[in-house]
């Protein structure tokens, strides 16, 4: 009954209904965080944009396809979650939030990203998984502080060579794309710690033993003839991961627990609590 009522109220523009959805949220929260995930909202209540000291805003799992221009007032915002919505294009107002460090855009309908994304020079984590991207927008390569890029479950076939300019990048997730070969640009990124190319169409893996920063490579569910060679101590997840590659010997993929110094961030939609 509660979910049905929220779904009905999302279509009603009255201030009383919006107040109900916000659970009487009329003042700036003490923890500087607002979580409106899973409310079936079709628009963001504008008065939220008056909380100018807001640091975290979670809008995951709604029916949003645009954002009000007043969002620009949130110049202290560091985390913005827009995943699991109906965005076909990233609202340009998001690109005015220059203090953003973490941006979740997964599970939308994005086919591209605007050039204005380059203005988010403090961005360290970008999630664009499960969209409609056929190529990785080159503007991503201009985010010089980016440390984590999750671009899985798109339709990527290649990566731009400019990606090697991201010398702060440590983790790249590319599972569930259309890669037919291991992206050559990753071979020129010695600072990478985690490479995930699970569930692609890669048939041959070059040696990754020359990458000194590498800690984990996930290459399972590819029609590969070999396992990538790695330096001592690097974990591999995939066929022949625990032995010298021998294509004649068929073994099931190994399951290895990921335990790194910095565990990857999970989208707010699958967290038990917001960050």
PDB file of C-alpha atoms in Angstrom:
ATOM      1  CA  UNK A   1       0.000   0.000   0.000  1.00  0.00           C
ATOM      2  CA  UNK A   2       2.816   2.405   0.882  1.00  0.00           C
ATOM      3  CA  UNK A   3       4.562   2.023  -2.478  1.00  0.00           C
ATOM      4  CA  UNK A   4       1.293   2.414  -4.360  1.00  0.00           C
ATOM      5  CA  UNK A   5       0.521   5.612  -2.478  1.00  0.00           C
ATOM      6  CA  UNK A   6       3.952   7.043  -3.272  1.00  0.00           C
ATOM      7  CA  UNK A   7       3.510   6.188  -6.952  1.00  0.00           C
ATOM      8  CA  UNK A   8       0.201   8.052  -7.012  1.00  0.00           C
ATOM      9  CA  UNK A   9       1.575  11.055  -5.164  1.00  0.00           C
ATOM     10  CA  UNK A  10       4.464  11.341  -7.624  1.00  0.00           C
ATOM     11  CA  UNK A  11       1.973  12.448 -10.271  1.00  0.00           C
ATOM     12  CA  UNK A  12       0.354  15.065  -8.035  1.00  0.00           C
ATOM     13  CA  UNK A  13       2.102  18.460  -7.968  1.00  0.00           C
ATOM     14  CA  UNK A  14       0.579  19.756  -4.715  1.00  0.00           C
ATOM     15  CA  UNK A  15       2.946  21.025  -2.045  1.00  0.00           C
ATOM     16  CA  UNK A  16       1.263  18.822   0.559  1.00  0.00           C
ATOM     17  CA  UNK A  17       2.045  15.686  -1.423  1.00  0.00           C
ATOM     18  CA  UNK A  18       5.633  16.759  -1.995  1.00  0.00           C
ATOM     19  CA  UNK A  19       5.911  17.403   1.733  1.00  0.00           C
ATOM     20  CA  UNK A  20       4.648  13.893   2.405  1.00  0.00           C
ATOM     21  CA  UNK A  21       7.221  12.410   0.062  1.00  0.00           C
ATOM     22  CA  UNK A  22       9.966  14.325   1.816  1.00  0.00           C
ATOM     23  CA  UNK A  23       8.747  13.207   5.215  1.00  0.00           C
ATOM     24  CA  UNK A  24       8.407  16.820   6.381  1.00  0.00           C
ATOM     25  CA  UNK A  25      11.982  17.635   5.385  1.00  0.00           C
ATOM     26  CA  UNK A  26      11.946  21.423   5.482  1.00  0.00           C
ATOM     27  CA  UNK A  27      15.257  22.276   7.106  1.00  0.00           C
ATOM     28  CA  UNK A  28      18.864  21.560   6.324  1.00  0.00           C
ATOM     29  CA  UNK A  29      19.720  18.083   7.748  1.00  0.00           C
ATOM     30  CA  UNK A  30      22.387  18.083  10.439  1.00  0.00           C
ATOM     31  CA  UNK A  31      24.481  15.512   8.551  1.00  0.00           C
ATOM     32  CA  UNK A  32      24.230  17.583   5.339  1.00  0.00           C
ATOM     33  CA  UNK A  33      22.794  14.608   3.482  1.00  0.00           C
ATOM     34  CA  UNK A  34      19.433  14.102   1.765  1.00  0.00           C
ATOM     35  CA  UNK A  35      18.391  10.632   0.604  1.00  0.00           C
ATOM     36  CA  UNK A  36      15.322  10.601  -1.650  1.00  0.00           C
ATOM     37  CA  UNK A  37      16.055   7.239  -3.250  1.00  0.00           C
ATOM     38  CA  UNK A  38      13.172   4.994  -4.282  1.00  0.00           C
ATOM     39  CA  UNK A  39      10.428   7.617  -3.994  1.00  0.00           C
ATOM     40  CA  UNK A  40       9.060   7.240  -7.563  1.00  0.00           C
ATOM     41  CA  UNK A  41       9.597  10.973  -8.056  1.00  0.00           C
ATOM     42  CA  UNK A  42       9.322  12.509 -11.507  1.00  0.00           C
ATOM     43  CA  UNK A  43      10.900  15.779 -10.446  1.00  0.00           C
ATOM     44  CA  UNK A  44      13.166  17.015  -7.707  1.00  0.00           C
ATOM     45  CA  UNK A  45      11.388  19.303  -5.216  1.00  0.00           C
ATOM     46  CA  UNK A  46      12.968  22.691  -5.823  1.00  0.00           C
ATOM     47  CA  UNK A  47      13.175  23.639  -2.156  1.00  0.00           C
ATOM     48  CA  UNK A  48      15.896  20.984  -1.696  1.00  0.00           C
ATOM     49  CA  UNK A  49      18.121  23.279  -3.744  1.00  0.00           C
ATOM     50  CA  UNK A  50      17.910  25.875  -0.971  1.00  0.00           C
ATOM     51  CA  UNK A  51      20.032  23.639   1.295  1.00  0.00           C
ATOM     52  CA  UNK A  52      23.208  25.314   0.117  1.00  0.00           C
ATOM     53  CA  UNK A  53      25.461  23.489   2.577  1.00  0.00           C
ATOM     54  CA  UNK A  54      24.302  20.074   1.344  1.00  0.00           C
ATOM     55  CA  UNK A  55      27.196  17.646   0.770  1.00  0.00           C
ATOM     56  CA  UNK A  56      25.430  14.410  -0.265  1.00  0.00           C
ATOM     57  CA  UNK A  57      22.291  14.053  -2.382  1.00  0.00           C
ATOM     58  CA  UNK A  58      20.922  10.606  -3.241  1.00  0.00           C
ATOM     59  CA  UNK A  59      18.209  10.509  -5.914  1.00  0.00           C
ATOM     60  CA  UNK A  60      18.615   6.884  -6.980  1.00  0.00           C
ATOM     61  CA  UNK A  61      15.760   4.692  -8.171  1.00  0.00           C
ATOM     62  CA  UNK A  62      13.226   7.337  -9.179  1.00  0.00           C
ATOM     63  CA  UNK A  63      11.615   8.407 -12.458  1.00  0.00           C
ATOM     64  CA  UNK A  64      13.681  11.530 -13.047  1.00  0.00           C
ATOM     65  CA  UNK A  65      14.593  12.677 -16.559  1.00  0.00           C
ATOM     66  CA  UNK A  66      15.536  16.278 -15.811  1.00  0.00           C
ATOM     67  CA  UNK A  67      16.733  18.447 -12.929  1.00  0.00           C
ATOM     68  CA  UNK A  68      15.794  22.042 -12.023  1.00  0.00           C
ATOM     69  CA  UNK A  69      18.290  24.825 -12.808  1.00  0.00           C
ATOM     70  CA  UNK A  70      18.167  25.756  -9.114  1.00  0.00           C
ATOM     71  CA  UNK A  71      20.380  22.725  -8.454  1.00  0.00           C
ATOM     72  CA  UNK A  72      23.297  25.008  -9.290  1.00  0.00           C
ATOM     73  CA  UNK A  73      22.916  26.522  -5.827  1.00  0.00           C
ATOM     74  CA  UNK A  74      24.350  23.346  -4.261  1.00  0.00           C
ATOM     75  CA  UNK A  75      27.970  24.355  -4.741  1.00  0.00           C
ATOM     76  CA  UNK A  76      29.131  22.328  -1.719  1.00  0.00           C
ATOM     77  CA  UNK A  77      27.763  19.066  -3.075  1.00  0.00           C
ATOM     78  CA  UNK A  78      30.371  16.289  -3.173  1.00  0.00           C
ATOM     79  CA  UNK A  79      28.269  13.170  -3.839  1.00  0.00           C
ATOM     80  CA  UNK A  80      25.366  13.040  -6.288  1.00  0.00           C
ATOM     81  CA  UNK A  81      23.539   9.798  -7.073  1.00  0.00           C
ATOM     82  CA  UNK A  82      21.326   9.810 -10.184  1.00  0.00           C
ATOM     83  CA  UNK A  83      21.477   6.100 -10.953  1.00  0.00           C
ATOM     84  CA  UNK A  84      18.386   4.031 -11.770  1.00  0.00           C
ATOM     85  CA  UNK A  85      16.438   6.891 -13.347  1.00  0.00           C
ATOM     86  CA  UNK A  86      15.306   7.816 -16.878  1.00  0.00           C
ATOM     87  CA  UNK A  87      17.955  10.286 -18.000  1.00  0.00           C
ATOM     88  CA  UNK A  88      18.619  10.238 -21.746  1.00  0.00           C
ATOM     89  CA  UNK A  89      21.087  13.086 -21.373  1.00  0.00           C
ATOM     90  CA  UNK A  90      23.021  14.369 -18.390  1.00  0.00           C
ATOM     91  CA  UNK A  91      21.445  17.653 -17.245  1.00  0.00           C
ATOM     92  CA  UNK A  92      24.012  20.396 -17.809  1.00  0.00           C
ATOM     93  CA  UNK A  93      23.284  21.848 -14.380  1.00  0.00           C
ATOM     94  CA  UNK A  94      25.157  18.860 -12.907  1.00  0.00           C
ATOM     95  CA  UNK A  95      28.314  20.112 -14.616  1.00  0.00           C
ATOM     96  CA  UNK A  96      28.132  23.346 -12.596  1.00  0.00           C
ATOM     97  CA  UNK A  97      28.656  21.476  -9.296  1.00  0.00           C
ATOM     98  CA  UNK A  98      32.414  21.859  -9.251  1.00  0.00           C
ATOM     99  CA  UNK A  99      32.991  20.274  -5.841  1.00  0.00           C
ATOM    100  CA  UNK A 100      31.564  16.919  -6.917  1.00  0.00           C
ATOM    101  CA  UNK A 101      33.871  14.019  -6.057  1.00  0.00           C
ATOM    102  CA  UNK A 102      31.516  11.103  -6.718  1.00  0.00           C
ATOM    103  CA  UNK A 103      28.894  10.940  -9.460  1.00  0.00           C
ATOM    104  CA  UNK A 104      26.599   7.955  -9.984  1.00  0.00           C
ATOM    105  CA  UNK A 105      24.926   7.841 -13.418  1.00  0.00           C
ATOM    106  CA  UNK A 106      24.441   4.100 -13.835  1.00  0.00           C
ATOM    107  CA  UNK A 107      21.283   2.423 -15.104  1.00  0.00           C
ATOM    108  CA  UNK A 108      19.955   5.300 -17.157  1.00  0.00           C
ATOM    109  CA  UNK A 109      19.604   5.748 -20.947  1.00  0.00           C
ATOM    110  CA  UNK A 110      22.697   7.826 -21.672  1.00  0.00           C
ATOM    111  CA  UNK A 111      24.218   7.554 -25.145  1.00  0.00           C
ATOM    112  CA  UNK A 112      26.830  10.250 -24.567  1.00  0.00           C
ATOM    113  CA  UNK A 113      28.136  12.728 -22.013  1.00  0.00           C
ATOM    114  CA  UNK A 114      28.306  16.506 -22.503  1.00  0.00           C
ATOM    115  CA  UNK A 115      31.605  18.314 -23.053  1.00  0.00           C
ATOM    116  CA  UNK A 116      30.732  20.404 -20.006  1.00  0.00           C
ATOM    117  CA  UNK A 117      31.587  17.386 -17.867  1.00  0.00           C
ATOM    118  CA  UNK A 118      35.200  18.615 -18.061  1.00  0.00           C
ATOM    119  CA  UNK A 119      34.302  21.312 -15.547  1.00  0.00           C
ATOM    120  CA  UNK A 120      34.072  18.663 -12.793  1.00  0.00           C
ATOM    121  CA  UNK A 121      37.795  18.679 -12.122  1.00  0.00           C
ATOM    122  CA  UNK A 122      37.390  17.362  -8.567  1.00  0.00           C
ATOM    123  CA  UNK A 123      35.638  14.202  -9.725  1.00  0.00           C
ATOM    124  CA  UNK A 124      37.345  11.060  -8.409  1.00  0.00           C
ATOM    125  CA  UNK A 125      34.654   8.406  -8.940  1.00  0.00           C
ATOM    126  CA  UNK A 126      32.397   8.113 -11.986  1.00  0.00           C
ATOM    127  CA  UNK A 127      29.800   5.357 -12.453  1.00  0.00           C
ATOM    128  CA  UNK A 128      28.292   5.198 -15.957  1.00  0.00           C
ATOM    129  CA  UNK A 129      27.512   1.474 -16.051  1.00  0.00           C
ATOM    130  CA  UNK A 130      24.354   0.045 -17.650  1.00  0.00           C
ATOM    131  CA  UNK A 131      23.714   2.842 -20.104  1.00  0.00           C
ATOM    132  CA  UNK A 132      23.660   2.956 -23.928  1.00  0.00           C
ATOM    133  CA  UNK A 133      27.243   4.059 -24.542  1.00  0.00           C
ATOM    134  CA  UNK A 134      28.796   2.681 -27.734  1.00  0.00           C
ATOM    135  CA  UNK A 135      32.067   4.494 -27.034  1.00  0.00           C
ATOM    136  CA  UNK A 136      33.688   5.997 -23.983  1.00  0.00           C
ATOM    137  CA  UNK A 137      33.210   9.772 -24.287  1.00  0.00           C
ATOM    138  CA  UNK A 138      36.613  11.430 -24.649  1.00  0.00           C
ATOM    139  CA  UNK A 139      35.591  14.116 -22.174  1.00  0.00           C
ATOM    140  CA  UNK A 140      36.057  11.486 -19.449  1.00  0.00           C
ATOM    141  CA  UNK A 141      39.771  11.586 -20.280  1.00  0.00           C
ATOM    142  CA  UNK A 142      39.861  15.218 -19.132  1.00  0.00           C
ATOM    143  CA  UNK A 143      38.894  14.388 -15.535  1.00  0.00           C
ATOM    144  CA  UNK A 144      42.454  14.517 -14.265  1.00  0.00           C
ATOM    145  CA  UNK A 145      41.744  13.393 -10.666  1.00  0.00           C
ATOM    146  CA  UNK A 146      39.586  10.402 -11.611  1.00  0.00           C
ATOM    147  CA  UNK A 147      40.528   7.311  -9.591  1.00  0.00           C
ATOM    148  CA  UNK A 148      37.608   4.931 -10.258  1.00  0.00           C
ATOM    149  CA  UNK A 149      35.747   4.480 -13.553  1.00  0.00           C
ATOM    150  CA  UNK A 150      32.874   2.018 -13.811  1.00  0.00           C
ATOM    151  CA  UNK A 151      31.754   1.706 -17.439  1.00  0.00           C
ATOM    152  CA  UNK A 152      30.464  -1.866 -17.409  1.00  0.00           C
ATOM    153  CA  UNK A 153      27.330  -3.142 -19.174  1.00  0.00           C
ATOM    154  CA  UNK A 154      27.422  -0.747 -22.093  1.00  0.00           C
ATOM    155  CA  UNK A 155      28.285  -1.438 -25.745  1.00  0.00           C
ATOM    156  CA  UNK A 156      31.927  -0.335 -25.744  1.00  0.00           C
ATOM    157  CA  UNK A 157      34.170  -1.856 -28.427  1.00  0.00           C
ATOM    158  CA  UNK A 158      37.296   0.220 -27.841  1.00  0.00           C
ATOM    159  CA  UNK A 159      38.774   2.779 -25.444  1.00  0.00           C
ATOM    160  CA  UNK A 160      40.236   6.120 -26.519  1.00  0.00           C
ATOM    161  CA  UNK A 161      44.055   6.424 -26.368  1.00  0.00           C
ATOM    162  CA  UNK A 162      43.608   9.652 -24.398  1.00  0.00           C
ATOM    163  CA  UNK A 163      42.619   7.515 -21.410  1.00  0.00           C
ATOM    164  CA  UNK A 164      46.284   7.104 -20.510  1.00  0.00           C
ATOM    165  CA  UNK A 165      46.289  10.801 -19.527  1.00  0.00           C
ATOM    166  CA  UNK A 166      44.331   9.832 -16.398  1.00  0.00           C
ATOM    167  CA  UNK A 167      47.385   9.156 -14.276  1.00  0.00           C
ATOM    168  CA  UNK A 168      45.347   9.076 -11.051  1.00  0.00           C
ATOM    169  CA  UNK A 169      43.131   6.271 -12.364  1.00  0.00           C
ATOM    170  CA  UNK A 170      43.506   3.131 -10.264  1.00  0.00           C
ATOM    171  CA  UNK A 171      40.388   1.071 -10.975  1.00  0.00           C
ATOM    172  CA  UNK A 172      38.572   0.503 -14.269  1.00  0.00           C
ATOM    173  CA  UNK A 173      35.517  -1.743 -14.609  1.00  0.00           C
ATOM    174  CA  UNK A 174      34.619  -2.737 -18.189  1.00  0.00           C
ATOM    175  CA  UNK A 175      32.638  -5.943 -17.689  1.00  0.00           C
ATOM    176  CA  UNK A 176      29.724  -6.740 -19.965  1.00  0.00           C
ATOM    177  CA  UNK A 177      30.802  -4.737 -23.010  1.00  0.00           C
ATOM    178  CA  UNK A 178      31.664  -5.685 -26.619  1.00  0.00           C
ATOM    179  CA  UNK A 179      35.456  -5.663 -26.420  1.00  0.00           C
ATOM    180  CA  UNK A 180      36.916  -8.098 -28.945  1.00  0.00           C
ATOM    181  CA  UNK A 181      40.496  -7.394 -27.879  1.00  0.00           C
ATOM    182  CA  UNK A 182      42.156  -6.240 -24.695  1.00  0.00           C
ATOM    183  CA  UNK A 183      42.196  -2.410 -24.893  1.00  0.00           C
ATOM    184  CA  UNK A 184      45.769  -1.465 -25.943  1.00  0.00           C
ATOM    185  CA  UNK A 185      45.660   1.810 -23.999  1.00  0.00           C
ATOM    186  CA  UNK A 186      45.517  -0.107 -20.711  1.00  0.00           C
ATOM    187  CA  UNK A 187      48.964  -1.534 -21.462  1.00  0.00           C
ATOM    188  CA  UNK A 188      50.334   2.013 -21.194  1.00  0.00           C
ATOM    189  CA  UNK A 189      48.803   2.694 -17.786  1.00  0.00           C
ATOM    190  CA  UNK A 190      51.283   1.303 -15.227  1.00  0.00           C
ATOM    191  CA  UNK A 191      49.435   2.959 -12.345  1.00  0.00           C
ATOM    192  CA  UNK A 192      46.296   0.816 -12.717  1.00  0.00           C
ATOM    193  CA  UNK A 193      45.546  -1.449  -9.743  1.00  0.00           C
ATOM    194  CA  UNK A 194      42.300  -3.152 -10.840  1.00  0.00           C
ATOM    195  CA  UNK A 195      41.289  -4.077 -14.387  1.00  0.00           C
ATOM    196  CA  UNK A 196      37.943  -5.785 -14.948  1.00  0.00           C
ATOM    197  CA  UNK A 197      37.163  -7.008 -18.488  1.00  0.00           C
ATOM    198  CA  UNK A 198      34.831  -9.827 -17.446  1.00  0.00           C
ATOM    199  CA  UNK A 199      32.064 -10.853 -19.875  1.00  0.00           C
ATOM    200  CA  UNK A 200      33.478  -9.498 -23.120  1.00  0.00           C
ATOM    201  CA  UNK A 201      34.610 -11.195 -26.358  1.00  0.00           C
ATOM    202  CA  UNK A 202      38.368 -11.131 -25.863  1.00  0.00           C
ATOM    203  CA  UNK A 203      40.128 -14.148 -27.425  1.00  0.00           C
ATOM    204  CA  UNK A 204      43.731 -13.350 -26.570  1.00  0.00           C
ATOM    205  CA  UNK A 205      45.332 -11.557 -23.628  1.00  0.00           C
ATOM    206  CA  UNK A 206      48.677  -9.773 -23.868  1.00  0.00           C
ATOM    207  CA  UNK A 207      51.083  -9.910 -20.954  1.00  0.00           C
ATOM    208  CA  UNK A 208      50.293  -7.569 -18.073  1.00  0.00           C
ATOM    209  CA  UNK A 209      53.449  -8.437 -16.159  1.00  0.00           C
ATOM    210  CA  UNK A 210      54.963  -5.027 -16.886  1.00  0.00           C
ATOM    211  CA  UNK A 211      52.247  -3.154 -14.963  1.00  0.00           C
ATOM    212  CA  UNK A 212      53.875  -2.532 -11.547  1.00  0.00           C
ATOM    213  CA  UNK A 213      50.751  -1.215  -9.821  1.00  0.00           C
ATOM    214  CA  UNK A 214      48.428  -4.042 -10.827  1.00  0.00           C
ATOM    215  CA  UNK A 215      46.793  -5.941  -7.944  1.00  0.00           C
ATOM    216  CA  UNK A 216      43.809  -7.619  -9.573  1.00  0.00           C
ATOM    217  CA  UNK A 217      42.700  -8.515 -13.105  1.00  0.00           C
ATOM    218  CA  UNK A 218      39.270 -10.033 -13.776  1.00  0.00           C
ATOM    219  CA  UNK A 219      38.979 -11.619 -17.217  1.00  0.00           C
ATOM    220  CA  UNK A 220      36.450 -14.405 -16.705  1.00  0.00           C
ATOM    221  CA  UNK A 221      33.697 -15.229 -19.222  1.00  0.00           C
ATOM    222  CA  UNK A 222      35.762 -14.385 -22.304  1.00  0.00           C
ATOM    223  CA  UNK A 223      36.389 -16.871 -25.150  1.00  0.00           C
ATOM    224  CA  UNK A 224      40.119 -16.546 -24.487  1.00  0.00           C
ATOM    225  CA  UNK A 225      42.836 -19.004 -25.489  1.00  0.00           C
ATOM    226  CA  UNK A 226      45.138 -17.948 -22.666  1.00  0.00           C
ATOM    227  CA  UNK A 227      45.271 -16.228 -19.312  1.00  0.00           C
ATOM    228  CA  UNK A 228      47.070 -12.876 -19.043  1.00  0.00           C
ATOM    229  CA  UNK A 229      50.564 -13.135 -17.611  1.00  0.00           C
ATOM    230  CA  UNK A 230      50.939 -11.014 -14.494  1.00  0.00           C
ATOM    231  CA  UNK A 231      53.665 -10.166 -12.008  1.00  0.00           C
ATOM    232  CA  UNK A 232      54.053 -12.129  -8.799  1.00  0.00           C
ATOM    233  CA  UNK A 233      51.383 -11.350  -6.223  1.00  0.00           C
ATOM    234  CA  UNK A 234      48.792 -10.136  -8.732  1.00  0.00           C
ATOM    235  CA  UNK A 235      45.425 -11.862  -8.420  1.00  0.00           C
ATOM    236  CA  UNK A 236      43.651 -13.179 -11.498  1.00  0.00           C
ATOM    237  CA  UNK A 237      40.006 -14.196 -11.799  1.00  0.00           C
ATOM    238  CA  UNK A 238      39.292 -16.345 -14.843  1.00  0.00           C
ATOM    239  CA  UNK A 239      40.225 -19.566 -16.616  1.00  0.00           C
ATOM    240  CA  UNK A 240      43.616 -21.015 -15.701  1.00  0.00           C
ATOM    241  CA  UNK A 241      43.946 -18.258 -13.109  1.00  0.00           C
ATOM    242  CA  UNK A 242      45.887 -20.414 -10.657  1.00  0.00           C
ATOM    243  CA  UNK A 243      48.246 -22.109 -13.082  1.00  0.00           C
ATOM    244  CA  UNK A 244      50.378 -21.587 -16.155  1.00  0.00           C
ATOM    245  CA  UNK A 245      47.962 -21.048 -19.066  1.00  0.00           C
ATOM    246  CA  UNK A 246      47.297 -24.343 -20.796  1.00  0.00           C
ATOM    247  CA  UNK A 247      44.306 -24.101 -23.140  1.00  0.00           C
ATOM    248  CA  UNK A 248      44.105 -27.888 -23.486  1.00  0.00           C
ATOM    249  CA  UNK A 249      43.118 -28.203 -19.846  1.00  0.00           C
ATOM    250  CA  UNK A 250      39.636 -26.940 -19.194  1.00  0.00           C
ATOM    251  CA  UNK A 251      38.896 -25.619 -15.762  1.00  0.00           C
ATOM    252  CA  UNK A 252      36.008 -23.656 -14.363  1.00  0.00           C
ATOM    253  CA  UNK A 253      36.578 -20.045 -13.455  1.00  0.00           C
ATOM    254  CA  UNK A 254      38.009 -19.435 -10.022  1.00  0.00           C
ATOM    255  CA  UNK A 255      36.113 -17.414  -7.474  1.00  0.00           C
ATOM    256  CA  UNK A 256      38.427 -15.134  -5.523  1.00  0.00           C
ATOM    257  CA  UNK A 257      37.462 -12.681  -2.814  1.00  0.00           C
ATOM    258  CA  UNK A 258      38.514  -9.143  -3.635  1.00  0.00           C
ATOM    259  CA  UNK A 259      40.460  -7.705  -0.733  1.00  0.00           C
ATOM    260  CA  UNK A 260      42.260  -4.523  -1.657  1.00  0.00           C
ATOM    261  CA  UNK A 261      43.423  -1.635   0.446  1.00  0.00           C
ATOM    262  CA  UNK A 262      40.562   0.404  -0.939  1.00  0.00           C
ATOM    263  CA  UNK A 263      37.413  -1.569  -1.712  1.00  0.00           C
ATOM    264  CA  UNK A 264      35.463  -0.195  -4.703  1.00  0.00           C
ATOM    265  CA  UNK A 265      32.460   1.955  -3.925  1.00  0.00           C
ATOM    266  CA  UNK A 266      29.074   0.359  -4.529  1.00  0.00           C
ATOM    267  CA  UNK A 267      26.162   2.281  -6.032  1.00  0.00           C
ATOM    268  CA  UNK A 268      23.793   3.733  -3.416  1.00  0.00           C
ATOM    269  CA  UNK A 269      20.968   1.584  -4.775  1.00  0.00           C
ATOM    270  CA  UNK A 270      22.619  -1.576  -3.462  1.00  0.00           C
ATOM    271  CA  UNK A 271      23.910  -0.136  -0.198  1.00  0.00           C
ATOM    272  CA  UNK A 272      22.183  -0.792   3.075  1.00  0.00           C
ATOM    273  CA  UNK A 273      22.999   2.766   4.088  1.00  0.00           C
ATOM    274  CA  UNK A 274      24.069   5.833   2.081  1.00  0.00           C
ATOM    275  CA  UNK A 275      27.665   6.951   2.336  1.00  0.00           C
TER     276      UNK A 275
END
